[in-house]
Amino acid sequence: MRSLKNVLVTGGAGFIGCNFIRFLLEKTPDFTGRIVNLDALTYAGNAASLADIDSRFGGRRYFFEHGDICDRALVESLFVKYGIDTVVHFAAESHVDRSILGPEAFVKTNVVGTFTLLDAARAAWKEDSGGGFRQDVLFHHIGTDEVYGSLGEAGFFTESTPYDPRSPYSASKAAGDHLVMAYGHTYGLPVTMTNCSNNYGPCQFPEKLIPLMILNMLEGKPLPVYGDGKNIRDWLFVEDHNSAVWTVMRKSASGERYNIGGENEWENIRLLEFLIGVVSEQAGLDIEKVRSSITYVKDRLGHDRRYAVDCSKIKRELCWKRSVDFAEGLSKTVAWYLANTQWVDSIRSGEYQRWVEKNYGERR
Ligand code: NAD
Ligand code: TYD
């Protein structure tokens, strides 16, 4: 087992990263180290998601650094300042629709940013003598299942499925993944990687399907379903993703990669119907009225039909399994959005309104 002491989390103010930091500091007794959260606070980053963590652990076990992962001098200085021995790289531009309307930021952050972190780690972790690296270091990269492309009705993504990215988002993530594995292979940098299916849970930015639909239901707005609504995604509660990441970081051999999934496939329209039931019950809405708000809109360009992950390798080799089923996870998620109206209001700035108009205005 690796002991990971001074952990640089990139993108820790985003959805999965903030849940990861909370998971490590609140629910992981075998982690006793320090966390440095490097985040550029783009539209998707929100320091308020960790305000309570900051007041409880700030200055002792939790440190926030506002900055860009592409800034080499800053990244290098953080390795020195905090004696970083572990990187968990979540930071990314992460939304497919935004990548279609503006791909450049995706190449910068997901490709150049990943390269910058890898190269800074390579320099910082070199052994003083010989060409090797310190034994106590690890670069863990957070990947997506979308790099594998789109499935037909049958089959699953395994770790050996050839890459076939089909959106600017997944192509830029694929490039980042390749750099990580190349740094492991060429230089011997200790790297691990996970590729996960669609996450849901607290603090997800409401441009993604589940929080967007929850908030639109609460406001009596249309529920925009792309295309025929029969695209399929495999959904996993965010805390289960993070427990899998931590398991890999602690137990996996260097150079290994693992798929993570929920074994929980849903057609979008069926998921929406299920979610309507949960939201209507918790918020006391008229379910028939909410149902009548479903609106089919113009499809996403190049919309991948089906994602489904085979996660038998991590289950078999590292004994990980998910602990939250979909009904429980959705119920927790809806309850969180109902209870955290201040968080919701704080992120729905002018920028968010402009995005909604740009993305959905074009689909009418
Ligand atoms: P997110 O968009 O909610 O958060 C991304 C975070 O990265 C934000 O806090 C943002 O401010 C920060 N960031 C963006 N560019 C940056 C830069 N140049 N420098 C520093 N910080 C920057 O994303 P998420 O949903 O939390 O996803 C996190 C990671 O998990 C990503 O790598 C994504 O590809 C991967 N992933 C996500 C899902 C999912 O369903 N959300 C599934 C599988 C994998
Ligand atoms: P999303 O949450 O954007 O995740 P991803 O595209 O990375 O899987 O979308 C999930 C699915 O929901 C995807 O098939 C697109 C669809 N979708 C809609 O039908 N309507 C929407 O408004 C959004 C945002 C997504």
mmCIF file of N, CA and C and ligand atoms in Angstrom, residues 11 13-16 39-42 44-45 67-69 90-92 94 109 142-144 169 173 196-199 204 208, ligand 1:
data_model
loop_
_atom_site.group_PDB
_atom_site.id
_atom_site.type_symbol
_atom_site.label_atom_id
_atom_site.label_comp_id
_atom_site.label_asym_id
_atom_site.label_seq_id
_atom_site.Cartn_x
_atom_site.Cartn_y
_atom_site.Cartn_z
ATOM 1 N N GLY A 11 -8.311 20.831 -9.940
ATOM 2 C CA GLY A 11 -9.758 20.881 -10.206
ATOM 3 C C GLY A 11 -10.596 20.518 -8.997
ATOM 4 N N ALA A 13 -12.182 22.360 -7.023
ATOM 5 C CA ALA A 13 -13.382 23.181 -6.797
ATOM 6 C C ALA A 13 -14.511 22.773 -7.742
ATOM 7 N N GLY A 14 -14.254 21.766 -8.578
ATOM 8 C CA GLY A 14 -15.292 21.269 -9.485
ATOM 9 C C GLY A 14 -16.088 20.154 -8.824
ATOM 10 N N PHE A 15 -16.980 19.570 -9.600
ATOM 11 C CA PHE A 15 -17.926 18.581 -9.065
ATOM 12 C C PHE A 15 -17.233 17.381 -8.406
ATOM 13 N N ILE A 16 -16.465 16.616 -9.177
ATOM 14 C CA ILE A 16 -15.928 15.375 -8.617
ATOM 15 C C ILE A 16 -14.777 15.673 -7.656
ATOM 16 N N ASP A 39 -6.929 25.171 -8.458
ATOM 17 C CA ASP A 39 -8.096 25.311 -9.332
ATOM 18 C C ASP A 39 -8.125 26.728 -9.901
ATOM 19 N N ALA A 40 -8.449 26.817 -11.179
ATOM 20 C CA ALA A 40 -8.500 28.127 -11.847
ATOM 21 C C ALA A 40 -9.838 28.831 -11.607
ATOM 22 N N LEU A 41 -10.768 28.150 -10.953
ATOM 23 C CA LEU A 41 -12.119 28.702 -10.732
ATOM 24 C C LEU A 41 -12.714 29.224 -12.034
ATOM 25 N N THR A 42 -12.788 28.337 -13.018
ATOM 26 C CA THR A 42 -13.523 28.657 -14.239
ATOM 27 C C THR A 42 -15.005 28.694 -13.870
ATOM 28 N N ALA A 44 -17.003 26.496 -13.966
ATOM 29 C CA ALA A 44 -17.411 25.227 -13.340
ATOM 30 C C ALA A 44 -16.856 25.060 -11.930
ATOM 31 N N GLY A 45 -15.946 25.919 -11.524
ATOM 32 C CA GLY A 45 -15.327 25.786 -10.205
ATOM 33 C C GLY A 45 -16.000 26.710 -9.200
ATOM 34 N N GLY A 67 -5.197 29.041 -9.438
ATOM 35 C CA GLY A 67 -4.288 29.158 -10.575
ATOM 36 C C GLY A 67 -4.581 28.140 -11.646
ATOM 37 N N ASP A 68 -3.845 28.281 -12.743
ATOM 38 C CA ASP A 68 -4.087 27.502 -13.954
ATOM 39 C C ASP A 68 -3.072 26.360 -14.038
ATOM 40 N N ILE A 69 -3.531 25.162 -14.365
ATOM 41 C CA ILE A 69 -2.589 24.027 -14.486
ATOM 42 C C ILE A 69 -1.638 24.191 -15.663
ATOM 43 N N PHE A 90 -7.841 15.992 -11.607
ATOM 44 C CA PHE A 90 -9.245 16.085 -12.025
ATOM 45 C C PHE A 90 -9.478 17.254 -12.994
ATOM 46 N N ALA A 91 -8.665 18.313 -12.898
ATOM 47 C CA ALA A 91 -8.988 19.560 -13.624
ATOM 48 C C ALA A 91 -9.165 19.290 -15.108
ATOM 49 N N ALA A 92 -10.254 19.796 -15.636
ATOM 50 C CA ALA A 92 -10.513 19.621 -17.069
ATOM 51 C C ALA A 92 -11.648 20.546 -17.478
ATOM 52 N N SER A 94 -14.987 19.940 -19.081
ATOM 53 C CA SER A 94 -15.623 18.623 -18.964
ATOM 54 C C SER A 94 -16.977 18.466 -19.670
ATOM 55 N N THR A 109 -6.579 23.119 -21.662
ATOM 56 C CA THR A 109 -6.574 22.533 -20.311
ATOM 57 C C THR A 109 -6.337 21.030 -20.342
ATOM 58 N N ILE A 142 -7.384 11.265 -13.893
ATOM 59 C CA ILE A 142 -8.816 10.959 -13.942
ATOM 60 C C ILE A 142 -9.279 11.007 -15.398
ATOM 61 N N GLY A 143 -9.643 9.851 -15.920
ATOM 62 C CA GLY A 143 -10.096 9.778 -17.306
ATOM 63 C C GLY A 143 -11.588 9.489 -17.382
ATOM 64 N N THR A 144 -12.084 9.519 -18.610
ATOM 65 C CA THR A 144 -13.508 9.272 -18.853
ATOM 66 C C THR A 144 -13.687 8.061 -19.760
ATOM 67 N N TYR A 169 -14.327 17.160 -26.703
ATOM 68 C CA TYR A 169 -14.065 16.830 -25.293
ATOM 69 C C TYR A 169 -13.332 15.495 -25.179
ATOM 70 N N LYS A 173 -9.475 14.631 -23.971
ATOM 71 C CA LYS A 173 -9.217 13.750 -22.826
ATOM 72 C C LYS A 173 -8.351 12.553 -23.262
ATOM 73 N N CYS A 196 -13.790 6.568 -15.984
ATOM 74 C CA CYS A 196 -15.077 6.349 -15.318
ATOM 75 C C CYS A 196 -16.260 6.735 -16.205
ATOM 76 N N SER A 197 -17.394 6.127 -15.904
ATOM 77 C CA SER A 197 -18.650 6.445 -16.593
ATOM 78 C C SER A 197 -19.268 7.719 -16.003
ATOM 79 N N ASN A 198 -20.481 8.067 -16.439
ATOM 80 C CA ASN A 198 -21.136 9.311 -16.002
ATOM 81 C C ASN A 198 -21.377 9.330 -14.487
ATOM 82 N N ASN A 199 -20.960 10.422 -13.863
ATOM 83 C CA ASN A 199 -21.171 10.614 -12.426
ATOM 84 C C ASN A 199 -22.396 11.484 -12.173
ATOM 85 N N GLN A 204 -22.819 19.088 -8.601
ATOM 86 C CA GLN A 204 -22.558 19.011 -10.046
ATOM 87 C C GLN A 204 -23.115 20.259 -10.720
ATOM 88 N N LYS A 208 -25.037 19.758 -16.792
ATOM 89 C CA LYS A 208 -25.086 18.320 -17.054
ATOM 90 C C LYS A 208 -26.503 17.814 -16.813
HETATM 91 P P1 NAD B 1 -16.080 20.068 -13.578
HETATM 92 O O1 NAD B 1 -16.210 20.749 -14.886
HETATM 93 O O2 NAD B 1 -17.228 20.076 -12.629
HETATM 94 O O3 NAD B 1 -14.833 20.665 -12.781
HETATM 95 C C1 NAD B 1 -13.617 20.941 -13.400
HETATM 96 C C2 NAD B 1 -12.774 21.781 -12.447
HETATM 97 O O4 NAD B 1 -11.510 22.031 -13.068
HETATM 98 C C3 NAD B 1 -13.388 23.151 -12.128
HETATM 99 O O5 NAD B 1 -13.292 23.417 -10.744
HETATM 100 C C4 NAD B 1 -12.530 24.121 -12.931
HETATM 101 O O6 NAD B 1 -12.439 25.411 -12.331
HETATM 102 C C5 NAD B 1 -11.194 23.410 -12.933
HETATM 103 N N1 NAD B 1 -10.357 23.800 -14.081
HETATM 104 C C6 NAD B 1 -10.723 23.835 -15.398
HETATM 105 N N2 NAD B 1 -9.682 24.276 -16.158
HETATM 106 C C7 NAD B 1 -8.647 24.483 -15.296
HETATM 107 C C8 NAD B 1 -7.302 24.903 -15.479
HETATM 108 N N3 NAD B 1 -6.812 25.205 -16.689
HETATM 109 N N4 NAD B 1 -6.505 25.006 -14.382
HETATM 110 C C9 NAD B 1 -6.983 24.689 -13.146
HETATM 111 N N5 NAD B 1 -8.253 24.294 -12.933
HETATM 112 C C10 NAD B 1 -9.068 24.182 -13.985
HETATM 113 O O7 NAD B 1 -15.645 18.576 -13.932
HETATM 114 P P2 NAD B 1 -15.981 17.217 -13.181
HETATM 115 O O8 NAD B 1 -17.284 16.706 -13.657
HETATM 116 O O9 NAD B 1 -15.727 17.391 -11.733
HETATM 117 O O10 NAD B 1 -14.864 16.263 -13.818
HETATM 118 C C11 NAD B 1 -13.603 16.095 -13.184
HETATM 119 C C12 NAD B 1 -12.762 15.121 -13.989
HETATM 120 O O11 NAD B 1 -13.437 13.876 -14.099
HETATM 121 C C13 NAD B 1 -12.492 15.567 -15.420
HETATM 122 O O12 NAD B 1 -11.179 15.226 -15.754
HETATM 123 C C14 NAD B 1 -13.486 14.772 -16.258
HETATM 124 O O13 NAD B 1 -13.010 14.567 -17.560
HETATM 125 C C15 NAD B 1 -13.539 13.483 -15.467
HETATM 126 N N6 NAD B 1 -14.774 12.703 -15.577
HETATM 127 C C16 NAD B 1 -15.988 13.292 -15.333
HETATM 128 C C17 NAD B 1 -17.149 12.529 -15.403
HETATM 129 C C18 NAD B 1 -18.502 13.150 -15.099
HETATM 130 O O14 NAD B 1 -19.524 12.475 -15.249
HETATM 131 N N7 NAD B 1 -18.593 14.395 -14.630
HETATM 132 C C19 NAD B 1 -17.076 11.171 -15.719
HETATM 133 C C20 NAD B 1 -15.807 10.598 -15.955
HETATM 134 C C21 NAD B 1 -14.684 11.375 -15.869
#
